[in-house]
CSV table of C-alpha atoms and ligand atoms in Angstrom, one decimal:
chain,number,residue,atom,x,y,z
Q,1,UNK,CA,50.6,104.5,24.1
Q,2,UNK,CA,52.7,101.8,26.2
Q,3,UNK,CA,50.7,100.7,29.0
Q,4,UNK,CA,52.0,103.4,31.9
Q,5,UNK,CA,53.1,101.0,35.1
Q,6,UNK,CA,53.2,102.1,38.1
Q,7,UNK,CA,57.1,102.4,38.0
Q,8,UNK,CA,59.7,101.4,35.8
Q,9,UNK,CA,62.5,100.4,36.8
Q,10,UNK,CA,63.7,99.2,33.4
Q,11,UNK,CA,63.7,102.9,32.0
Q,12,UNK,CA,65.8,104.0,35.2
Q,13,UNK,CA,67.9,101.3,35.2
Q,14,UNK,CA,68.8,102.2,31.3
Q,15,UNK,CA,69.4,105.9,32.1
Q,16,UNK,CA,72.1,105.0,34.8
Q,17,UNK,CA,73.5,102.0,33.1
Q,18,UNK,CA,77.3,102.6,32.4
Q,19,UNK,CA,77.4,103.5,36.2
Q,20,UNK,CA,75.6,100.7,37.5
Q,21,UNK,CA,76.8,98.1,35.7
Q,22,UNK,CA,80.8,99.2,36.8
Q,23,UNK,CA,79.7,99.9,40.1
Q,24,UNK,CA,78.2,95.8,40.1
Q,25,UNK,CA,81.6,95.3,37.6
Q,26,UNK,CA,83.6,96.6,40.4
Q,27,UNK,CA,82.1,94.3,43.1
Q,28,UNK,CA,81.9,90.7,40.8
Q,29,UNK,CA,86.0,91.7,40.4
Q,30,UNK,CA,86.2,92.0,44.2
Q,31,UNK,CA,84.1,88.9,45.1
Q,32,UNK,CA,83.9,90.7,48.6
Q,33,UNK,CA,79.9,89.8,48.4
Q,34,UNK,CA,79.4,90.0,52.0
Q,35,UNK,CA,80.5,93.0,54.1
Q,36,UNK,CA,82.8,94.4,51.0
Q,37,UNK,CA,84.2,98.1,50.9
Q,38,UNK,CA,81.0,99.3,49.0
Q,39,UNK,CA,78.6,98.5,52.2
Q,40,UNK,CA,80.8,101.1,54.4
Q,41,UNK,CA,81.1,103.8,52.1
Q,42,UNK,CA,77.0,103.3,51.1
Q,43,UNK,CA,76.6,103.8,55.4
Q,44,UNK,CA,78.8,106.5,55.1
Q,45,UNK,CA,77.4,108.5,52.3
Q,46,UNK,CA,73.6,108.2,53.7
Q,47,UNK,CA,74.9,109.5,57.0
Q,48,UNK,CA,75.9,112.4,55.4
Q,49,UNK,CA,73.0,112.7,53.1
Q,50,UNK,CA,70.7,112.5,56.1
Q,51,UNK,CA,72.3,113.6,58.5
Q,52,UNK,CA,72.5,110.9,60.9
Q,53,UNK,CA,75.4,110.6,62.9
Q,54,UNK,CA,74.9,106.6,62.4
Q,55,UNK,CA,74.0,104.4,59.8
Q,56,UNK,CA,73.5,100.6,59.9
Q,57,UNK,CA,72.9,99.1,57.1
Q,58,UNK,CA,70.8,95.8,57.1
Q,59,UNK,CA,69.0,93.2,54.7
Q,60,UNK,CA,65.5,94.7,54.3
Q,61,UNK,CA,63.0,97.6,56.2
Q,62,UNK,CA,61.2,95.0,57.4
Q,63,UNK,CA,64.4,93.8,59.3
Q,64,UNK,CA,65.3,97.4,60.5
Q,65,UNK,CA,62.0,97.9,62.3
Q,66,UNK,CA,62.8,94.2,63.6
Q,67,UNK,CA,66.9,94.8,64.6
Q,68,UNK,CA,65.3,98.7,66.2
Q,69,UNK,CA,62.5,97.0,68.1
Q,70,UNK,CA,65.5,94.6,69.3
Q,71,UNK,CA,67.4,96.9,70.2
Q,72,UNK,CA,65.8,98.6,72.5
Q,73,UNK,CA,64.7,95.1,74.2
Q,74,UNK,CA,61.0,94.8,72.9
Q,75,UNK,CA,59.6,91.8,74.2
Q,76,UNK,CA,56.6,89.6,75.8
Q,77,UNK,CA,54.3,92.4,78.3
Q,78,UNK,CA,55.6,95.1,76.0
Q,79,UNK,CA,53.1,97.6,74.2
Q,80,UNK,CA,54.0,99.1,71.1
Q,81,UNK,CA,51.9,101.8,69.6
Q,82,UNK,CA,51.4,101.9,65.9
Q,83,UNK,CA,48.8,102.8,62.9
Q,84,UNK,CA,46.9,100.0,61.4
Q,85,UNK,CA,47.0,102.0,58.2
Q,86,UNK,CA,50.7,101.2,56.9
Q,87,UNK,CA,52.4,98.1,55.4
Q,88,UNK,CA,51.8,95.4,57.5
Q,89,UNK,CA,55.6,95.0,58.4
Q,90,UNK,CA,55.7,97.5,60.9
Q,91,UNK,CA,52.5,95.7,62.8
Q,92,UNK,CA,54.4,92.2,62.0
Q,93,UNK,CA,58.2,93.5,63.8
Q,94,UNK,CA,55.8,94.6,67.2
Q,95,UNK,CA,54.2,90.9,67.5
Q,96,UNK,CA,57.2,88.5,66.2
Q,97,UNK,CA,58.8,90.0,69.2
Q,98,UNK,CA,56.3,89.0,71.4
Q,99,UNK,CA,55.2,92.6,72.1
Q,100,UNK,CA,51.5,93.8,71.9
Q,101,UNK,CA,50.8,95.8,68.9
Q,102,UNK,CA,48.3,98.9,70.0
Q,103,UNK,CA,46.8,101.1,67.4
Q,104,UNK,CA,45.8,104.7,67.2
Q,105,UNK,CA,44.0,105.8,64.1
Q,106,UNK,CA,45.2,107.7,61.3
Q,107,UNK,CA,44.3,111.6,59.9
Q,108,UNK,CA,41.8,111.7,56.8
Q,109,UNK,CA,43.5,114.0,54.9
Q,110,UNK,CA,47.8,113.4,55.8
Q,111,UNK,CA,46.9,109.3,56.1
Q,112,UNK,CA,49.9,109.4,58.7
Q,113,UNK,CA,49.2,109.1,62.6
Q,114,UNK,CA,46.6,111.0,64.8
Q,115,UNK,CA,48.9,112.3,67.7
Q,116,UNK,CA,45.6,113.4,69.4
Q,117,UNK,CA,44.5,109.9,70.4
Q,118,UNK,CA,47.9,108.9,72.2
Q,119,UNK,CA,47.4,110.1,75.5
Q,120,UNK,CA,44.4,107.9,75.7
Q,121,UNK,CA,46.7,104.7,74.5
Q,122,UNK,CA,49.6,105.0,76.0
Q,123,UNK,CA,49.7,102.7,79.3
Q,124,UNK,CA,52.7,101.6,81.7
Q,125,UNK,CA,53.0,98.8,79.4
Q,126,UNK,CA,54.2,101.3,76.3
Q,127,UNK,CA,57.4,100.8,75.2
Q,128,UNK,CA,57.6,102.8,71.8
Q,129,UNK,CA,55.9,104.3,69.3
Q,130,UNK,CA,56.2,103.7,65.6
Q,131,UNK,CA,54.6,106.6,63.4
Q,132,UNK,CA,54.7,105.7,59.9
Q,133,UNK,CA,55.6,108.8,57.3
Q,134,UNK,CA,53.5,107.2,54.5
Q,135,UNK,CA,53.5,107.7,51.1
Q,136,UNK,CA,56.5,110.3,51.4
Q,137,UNK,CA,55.6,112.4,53.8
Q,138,UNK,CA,56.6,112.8,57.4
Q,139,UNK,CA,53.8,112.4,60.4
Q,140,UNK,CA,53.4,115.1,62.8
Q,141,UNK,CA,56.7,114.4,64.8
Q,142,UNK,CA,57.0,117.6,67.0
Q,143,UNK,CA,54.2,116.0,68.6
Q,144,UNK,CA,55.1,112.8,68.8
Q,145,UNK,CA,58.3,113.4,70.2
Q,146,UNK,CA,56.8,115.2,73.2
Q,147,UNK,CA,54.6,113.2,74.4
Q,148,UNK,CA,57.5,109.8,73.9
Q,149,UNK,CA,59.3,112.2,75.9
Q,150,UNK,CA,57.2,113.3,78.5
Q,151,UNK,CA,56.0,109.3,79.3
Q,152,UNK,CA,59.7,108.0,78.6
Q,153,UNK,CA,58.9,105.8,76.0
Q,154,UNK,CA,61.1,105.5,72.5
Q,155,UNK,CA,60.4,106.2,69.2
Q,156,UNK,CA,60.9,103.9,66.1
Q,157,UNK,CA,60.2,105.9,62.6
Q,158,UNK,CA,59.1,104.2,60.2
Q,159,UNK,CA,61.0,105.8,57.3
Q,160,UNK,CA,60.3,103.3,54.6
Q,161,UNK,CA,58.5,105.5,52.8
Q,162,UNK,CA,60.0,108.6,53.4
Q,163,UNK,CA,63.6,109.1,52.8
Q,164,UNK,CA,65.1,112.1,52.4
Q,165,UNK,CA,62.1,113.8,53.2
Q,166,UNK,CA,63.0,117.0,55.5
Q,167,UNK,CA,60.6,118.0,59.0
Q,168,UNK,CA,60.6,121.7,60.0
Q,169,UNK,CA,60.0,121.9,64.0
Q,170,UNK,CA,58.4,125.1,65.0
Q,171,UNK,CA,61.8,126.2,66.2
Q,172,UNK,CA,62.7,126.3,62.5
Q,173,UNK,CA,65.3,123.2,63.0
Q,174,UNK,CA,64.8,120.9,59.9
Q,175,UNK,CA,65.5,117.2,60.5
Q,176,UNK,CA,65.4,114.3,57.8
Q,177,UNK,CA,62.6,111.8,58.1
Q,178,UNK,CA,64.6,108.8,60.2
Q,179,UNK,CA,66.6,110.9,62.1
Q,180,UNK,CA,64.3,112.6,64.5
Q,181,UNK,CA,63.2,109.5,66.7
Q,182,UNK,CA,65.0,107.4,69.3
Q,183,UNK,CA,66.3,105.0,65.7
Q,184,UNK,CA,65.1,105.2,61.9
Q,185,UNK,CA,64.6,102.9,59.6
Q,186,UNK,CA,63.9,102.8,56.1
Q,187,UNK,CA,63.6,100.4,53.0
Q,188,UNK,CA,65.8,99.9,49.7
Q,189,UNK,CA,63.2,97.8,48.4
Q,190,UNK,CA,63.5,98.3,44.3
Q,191,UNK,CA,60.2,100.6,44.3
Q,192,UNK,CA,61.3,103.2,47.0
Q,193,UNK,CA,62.4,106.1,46.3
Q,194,UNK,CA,65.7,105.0,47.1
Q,195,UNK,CA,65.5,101.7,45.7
Q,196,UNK,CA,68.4,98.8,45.3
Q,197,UNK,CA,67.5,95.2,43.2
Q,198,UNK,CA,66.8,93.3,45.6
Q,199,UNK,CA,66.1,93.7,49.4
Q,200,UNK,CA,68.1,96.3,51.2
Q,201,UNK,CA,67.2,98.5,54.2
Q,202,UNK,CA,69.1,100.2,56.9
Q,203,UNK,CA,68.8,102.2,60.4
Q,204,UNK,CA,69.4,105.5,61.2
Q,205,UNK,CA,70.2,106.8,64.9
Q,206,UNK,CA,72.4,109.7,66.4
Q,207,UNK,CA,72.7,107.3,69.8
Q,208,UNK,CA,76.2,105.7,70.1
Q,209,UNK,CA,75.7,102.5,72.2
Q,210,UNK,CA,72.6,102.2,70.1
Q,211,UNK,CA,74.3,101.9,66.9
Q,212,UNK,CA,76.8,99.5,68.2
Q,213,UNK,CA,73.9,97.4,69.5
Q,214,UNK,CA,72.4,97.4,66.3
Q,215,UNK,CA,75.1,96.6,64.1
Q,216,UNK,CA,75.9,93.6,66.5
Q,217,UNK,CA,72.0,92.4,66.3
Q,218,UNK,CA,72.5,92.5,62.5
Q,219,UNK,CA,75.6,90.6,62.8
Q,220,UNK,CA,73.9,87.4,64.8
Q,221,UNK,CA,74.5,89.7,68.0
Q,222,UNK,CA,78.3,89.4,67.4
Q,223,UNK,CA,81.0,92.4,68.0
Q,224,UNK,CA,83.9,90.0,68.3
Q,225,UNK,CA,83.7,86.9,65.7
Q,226,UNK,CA,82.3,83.9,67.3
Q,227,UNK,CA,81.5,85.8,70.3
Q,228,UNK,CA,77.9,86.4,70.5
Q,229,UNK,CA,76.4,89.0,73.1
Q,230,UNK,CA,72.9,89.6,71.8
Q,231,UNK,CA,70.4,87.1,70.1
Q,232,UNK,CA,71.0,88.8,67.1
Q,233,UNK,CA,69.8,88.4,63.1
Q,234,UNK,CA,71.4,87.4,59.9
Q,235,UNK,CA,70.3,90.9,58.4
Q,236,UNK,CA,73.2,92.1,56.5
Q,237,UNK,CA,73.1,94.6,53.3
Q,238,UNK,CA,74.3,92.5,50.1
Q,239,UNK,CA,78.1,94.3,48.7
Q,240,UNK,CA,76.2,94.2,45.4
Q,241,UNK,CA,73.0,95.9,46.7
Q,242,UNK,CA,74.9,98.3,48.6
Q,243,UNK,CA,77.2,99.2,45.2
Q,244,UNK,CA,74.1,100.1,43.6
Q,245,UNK,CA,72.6,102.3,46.0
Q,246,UNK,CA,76.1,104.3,46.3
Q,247,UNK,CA,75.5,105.1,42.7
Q,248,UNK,CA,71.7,105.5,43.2
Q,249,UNK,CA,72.1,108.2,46.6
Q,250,UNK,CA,74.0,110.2,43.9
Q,251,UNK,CA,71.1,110.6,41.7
Q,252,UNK,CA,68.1,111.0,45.2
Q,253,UNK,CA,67.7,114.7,45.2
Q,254,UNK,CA,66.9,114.5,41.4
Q,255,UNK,CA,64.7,111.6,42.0
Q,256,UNK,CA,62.7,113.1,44.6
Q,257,UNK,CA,62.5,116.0,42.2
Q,258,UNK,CA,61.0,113.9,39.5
Q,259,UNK,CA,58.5,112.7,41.8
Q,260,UNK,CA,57.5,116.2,43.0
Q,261,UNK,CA,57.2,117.5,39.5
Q,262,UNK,CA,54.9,114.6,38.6
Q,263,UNK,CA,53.0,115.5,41.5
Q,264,UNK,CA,52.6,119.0,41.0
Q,265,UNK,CA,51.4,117.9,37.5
Q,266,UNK,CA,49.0,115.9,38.6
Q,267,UNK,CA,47.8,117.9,41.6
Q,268,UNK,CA,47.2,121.2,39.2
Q,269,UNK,CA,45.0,119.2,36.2
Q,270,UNK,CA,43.3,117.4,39.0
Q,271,UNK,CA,42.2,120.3,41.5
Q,272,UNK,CA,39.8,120.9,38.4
Q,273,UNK,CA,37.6,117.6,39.7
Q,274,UNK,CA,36.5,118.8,42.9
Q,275,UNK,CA,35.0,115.2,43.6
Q,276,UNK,CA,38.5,113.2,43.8
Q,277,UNK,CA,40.5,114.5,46.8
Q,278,UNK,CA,44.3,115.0,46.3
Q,279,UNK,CA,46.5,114.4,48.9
Q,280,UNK,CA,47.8,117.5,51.4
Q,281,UNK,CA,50.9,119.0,51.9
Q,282,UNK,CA,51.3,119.2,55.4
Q,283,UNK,CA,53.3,122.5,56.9
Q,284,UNK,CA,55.6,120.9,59.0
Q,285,UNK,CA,56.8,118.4,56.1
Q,286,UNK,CA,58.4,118.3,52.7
Q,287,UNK,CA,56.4,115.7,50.7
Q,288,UNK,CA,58.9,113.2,48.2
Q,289,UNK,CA,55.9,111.1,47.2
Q,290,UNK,CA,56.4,108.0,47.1
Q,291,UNK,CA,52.7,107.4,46.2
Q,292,UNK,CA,50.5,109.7,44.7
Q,293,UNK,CA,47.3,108.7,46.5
Q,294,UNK,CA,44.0,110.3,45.6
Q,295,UNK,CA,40.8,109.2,47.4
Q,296,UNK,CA,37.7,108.5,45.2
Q,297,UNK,CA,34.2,107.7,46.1
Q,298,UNK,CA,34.6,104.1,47.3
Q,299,UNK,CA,31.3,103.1,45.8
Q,300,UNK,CA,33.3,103.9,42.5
Q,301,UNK,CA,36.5,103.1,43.2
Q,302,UNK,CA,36.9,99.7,41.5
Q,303,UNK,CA,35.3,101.2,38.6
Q,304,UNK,CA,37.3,103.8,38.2
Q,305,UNK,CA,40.3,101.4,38.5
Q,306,UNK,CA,38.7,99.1,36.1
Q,307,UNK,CA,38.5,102.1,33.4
Q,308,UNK,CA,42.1,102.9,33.9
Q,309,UNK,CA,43.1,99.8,33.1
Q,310,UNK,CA,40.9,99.5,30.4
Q,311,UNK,CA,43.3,102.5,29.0
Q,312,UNK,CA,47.0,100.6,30.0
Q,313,UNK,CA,46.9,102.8,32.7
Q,314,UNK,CA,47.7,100.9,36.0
Q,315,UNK,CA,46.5,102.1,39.2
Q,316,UNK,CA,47.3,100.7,43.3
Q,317,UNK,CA,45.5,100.7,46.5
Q,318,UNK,CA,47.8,100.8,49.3
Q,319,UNK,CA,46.1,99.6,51.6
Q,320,UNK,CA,43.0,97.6,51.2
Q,321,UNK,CA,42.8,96.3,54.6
Q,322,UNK,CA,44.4,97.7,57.6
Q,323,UNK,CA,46.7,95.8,59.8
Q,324,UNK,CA,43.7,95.6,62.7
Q,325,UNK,CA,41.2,93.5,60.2
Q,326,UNK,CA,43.9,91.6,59.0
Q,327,UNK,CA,43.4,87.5,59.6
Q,328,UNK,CA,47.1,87.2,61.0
Q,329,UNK,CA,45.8,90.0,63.8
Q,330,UNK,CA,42.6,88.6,64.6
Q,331,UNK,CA,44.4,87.2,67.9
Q,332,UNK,CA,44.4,91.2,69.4
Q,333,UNK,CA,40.8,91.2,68.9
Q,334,UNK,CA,40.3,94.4,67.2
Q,335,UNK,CA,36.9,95.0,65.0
Q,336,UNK,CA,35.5,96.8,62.4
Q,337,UNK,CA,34.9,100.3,63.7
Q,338,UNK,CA,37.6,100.2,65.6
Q,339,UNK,CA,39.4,102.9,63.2
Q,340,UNK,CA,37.2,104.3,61.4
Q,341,UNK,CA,39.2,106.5,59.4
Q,342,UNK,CA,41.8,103.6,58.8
Q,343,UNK,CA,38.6,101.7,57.5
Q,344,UNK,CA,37.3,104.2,55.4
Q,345,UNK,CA,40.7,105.3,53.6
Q,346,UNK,CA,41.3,101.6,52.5
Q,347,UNK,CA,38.0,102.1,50.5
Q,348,UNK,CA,38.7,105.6,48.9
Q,349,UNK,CA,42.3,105.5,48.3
Q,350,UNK,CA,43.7,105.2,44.5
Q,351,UNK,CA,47.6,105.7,43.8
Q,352,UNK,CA,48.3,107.3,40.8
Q,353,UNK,CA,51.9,105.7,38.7
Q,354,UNK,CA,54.5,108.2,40.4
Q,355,UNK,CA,58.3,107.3,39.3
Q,356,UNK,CA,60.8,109.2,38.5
Q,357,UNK,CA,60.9,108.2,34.1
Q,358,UNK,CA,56.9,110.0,33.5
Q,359,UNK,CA,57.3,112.0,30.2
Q,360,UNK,CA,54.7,114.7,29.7
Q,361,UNK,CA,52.9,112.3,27.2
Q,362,UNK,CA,52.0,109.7,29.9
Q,363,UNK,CA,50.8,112.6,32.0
Q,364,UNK,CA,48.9,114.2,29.7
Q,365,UNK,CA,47.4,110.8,28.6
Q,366,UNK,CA,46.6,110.0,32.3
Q,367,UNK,CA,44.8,113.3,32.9
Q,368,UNK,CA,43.1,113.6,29.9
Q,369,UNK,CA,41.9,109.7,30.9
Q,370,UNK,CA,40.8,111.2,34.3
Q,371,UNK,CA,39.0,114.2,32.8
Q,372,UNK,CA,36.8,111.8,30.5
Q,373,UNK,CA,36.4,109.3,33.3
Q,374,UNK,CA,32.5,109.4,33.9
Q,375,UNK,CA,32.7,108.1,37.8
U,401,PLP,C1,58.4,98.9,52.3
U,401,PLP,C2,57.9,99.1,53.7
U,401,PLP,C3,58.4,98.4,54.8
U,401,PLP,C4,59.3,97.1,54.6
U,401,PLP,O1,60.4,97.3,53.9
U,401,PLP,P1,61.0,96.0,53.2
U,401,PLP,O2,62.4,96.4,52.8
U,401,PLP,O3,60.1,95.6,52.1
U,401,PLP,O4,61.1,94.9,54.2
U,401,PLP,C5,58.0,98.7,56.1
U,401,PLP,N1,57.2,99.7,56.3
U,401,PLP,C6,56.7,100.5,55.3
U,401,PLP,C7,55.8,101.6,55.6
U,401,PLP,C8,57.0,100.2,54.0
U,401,PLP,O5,56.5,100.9,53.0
């Protein structure tokens, strides 16, 4: 057996090739690199997948969290309210801005974030609140929304993870990871779900002023050329990037799919092994799994991962160290204990490959690996 990655892009890339490669055809003919038809009709499409009345597309996820936080004129003084158990580019958009990154702690079981300890962080300083739908799944945003609401403060998804991953409110309204908050963002990075080759992202809000703002801050805070109304970003969406994705939104529900059915796979040879914890579908949220994360015992964990990939199969830990422990962070003087679950999950967790080219033999070569595995 082929050592199993944790995706593979080449095997996608070769299933989709006559379309990609005259969509990229289509674009070297145009030489419209920058701001070509493609980008337009790539905002368009996702506003209609989603369901966000606007999409701005921009030059990475990291840069939509940045252009959102911009937006809504995060600056020095400012609190923003975040998990430290999540890429560390939502943490890193909060304190480039000057603002104060504050951190509530995480659920053991969904790994997004604990809407109970809000209250208790919010202060008159508290700007926004960035929950995180990690690994695919959407955090508890009924909740969330409320109490933004109820202390006026805005709400920043962070979607990276998560797109096209669909929220049922307990009024039975179903809303698309991104689109719920004050603005959305999410990530075209080549391993998400939704992936591009290269560095993509965009930013999803139903607010008009607010998407004029932000496609202005992506443009070097420019509406009329050479006119310049907002300190603003170079944070565009390549023509070529945004050519790919077109052909790529085509072919999400079927990805997601994939994903789900690899999942589901996993999820019913593994409930046998009562001492590895799969992860939990929560009942407010659709789950497009971006990572398959299983928690171990932590005293095992690099052991386990070490027998893996004595067998070609390669494993991830997403995240080893939260954003609170992190050296770049030592300056808000957080410390260990601070968040405990945070803490502990960057010791337990193990992703599992997840993409959307598994055949049944890699499955069954991974489980049957898992079943023999004496940890
Ligand atoms: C990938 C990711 C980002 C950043 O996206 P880039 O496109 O790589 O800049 C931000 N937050 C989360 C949770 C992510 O997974």
């Amino acid at each position: 057996m082929a050592p199993i990655q944790m995706v593979d892009l080449k095997q996608q890339y070769l299933r989709l090739k006559s379309e990609i490669d005259a969509a990229i055809q289509r674009v070297l003919d145009s030489t419209a690199f920058i701001q070509g038809s493609p980008v337009r009709e790539f905002e368009e499409n996702l506003s209609q997948y989603t369901g966000s009345k606007y999409v701005v597309s921009c030059g990475s996820g990291t840069d939509a969290l940045l252009a959102a936080l911009m937006s809504i004129g995060i600056g020095a003084g400012d609190e923003v309210i975040t998990v430290p158990y999540t890429f560390i580019a939502t943490v890193e958009a909060i304190a480039l801005l000057g603002a104060k990154p504050v951190f509530v702690d995480v659920y053991a079981d969904s790994f997004n974030m604990n809407v109970h300890q809000l209250d208790a962080a919010i202060t008159p300083k508290t700007k926004a609140i960035i929950p995180v739908h990690l690994y695919g799944q959407c955090a508890d945003m009924e909740l969330i929304l409320d109490i933004a609401k109820k202390h006026n403060i805005s709400v920043i998804e962070d979607a990276c993870q998560a797109l096209g991953a669909v929220y049922t409110f307990s009024d039975g309204t179903k809303k698309q990871a991104g689109t719920m908050g004050t603005i959305g963002c999410t990530s075209f990075f080549p391993s998400k779900n939704l992936g591009g080759y290269g560095d993509g992202g965009a930013l999803m809000t139903g607010d008009d002023s607010l998407a004029e703002k932000l496609h202005a801050i992506c443009r070097h805070g420019s509406k009329e050329r050479y006119l310049h109304q907002y300190i603003g970003l170079n944070s565009r969406l390549d023509t070529l990037q945004a050519a790919i994705l077109q052909v790529k939104l085509q072919h999400l529900d079927e990805f997601i799919e994939a994903r789900q059915t690899v999942a589901r796979y996993y999820e019913e040879a593994l409930s046998q092994i009562p001492k590895w914890t799969l992860p939990i579908h929560s009942e407010y949220s659709t789950h497009t799994f971006h990572q398959f994360t299983i928690k171990v015992n932590a005293q095992y964990r690099d052991d386990i991962r070490k027998y893996l990939l004595d067998k070609q199969i390669h494993t991830a830990i997403y995240y080893p160290v939260p954003a609170h422990l992190q050296l770049a962070y030592q300056y808000l003087n957080y410390c260990e204990g601070n968040f405990p679950v945070s803490e502990q999950l960057c010791k337990e967790v193990l992703s599992l490959p997840i993409h959307t080219e598994m055949t049944t033999e890699q499955l069954q070569f991974i489980i049957q690996t898992i079943v023999n595995c004496p940890l």
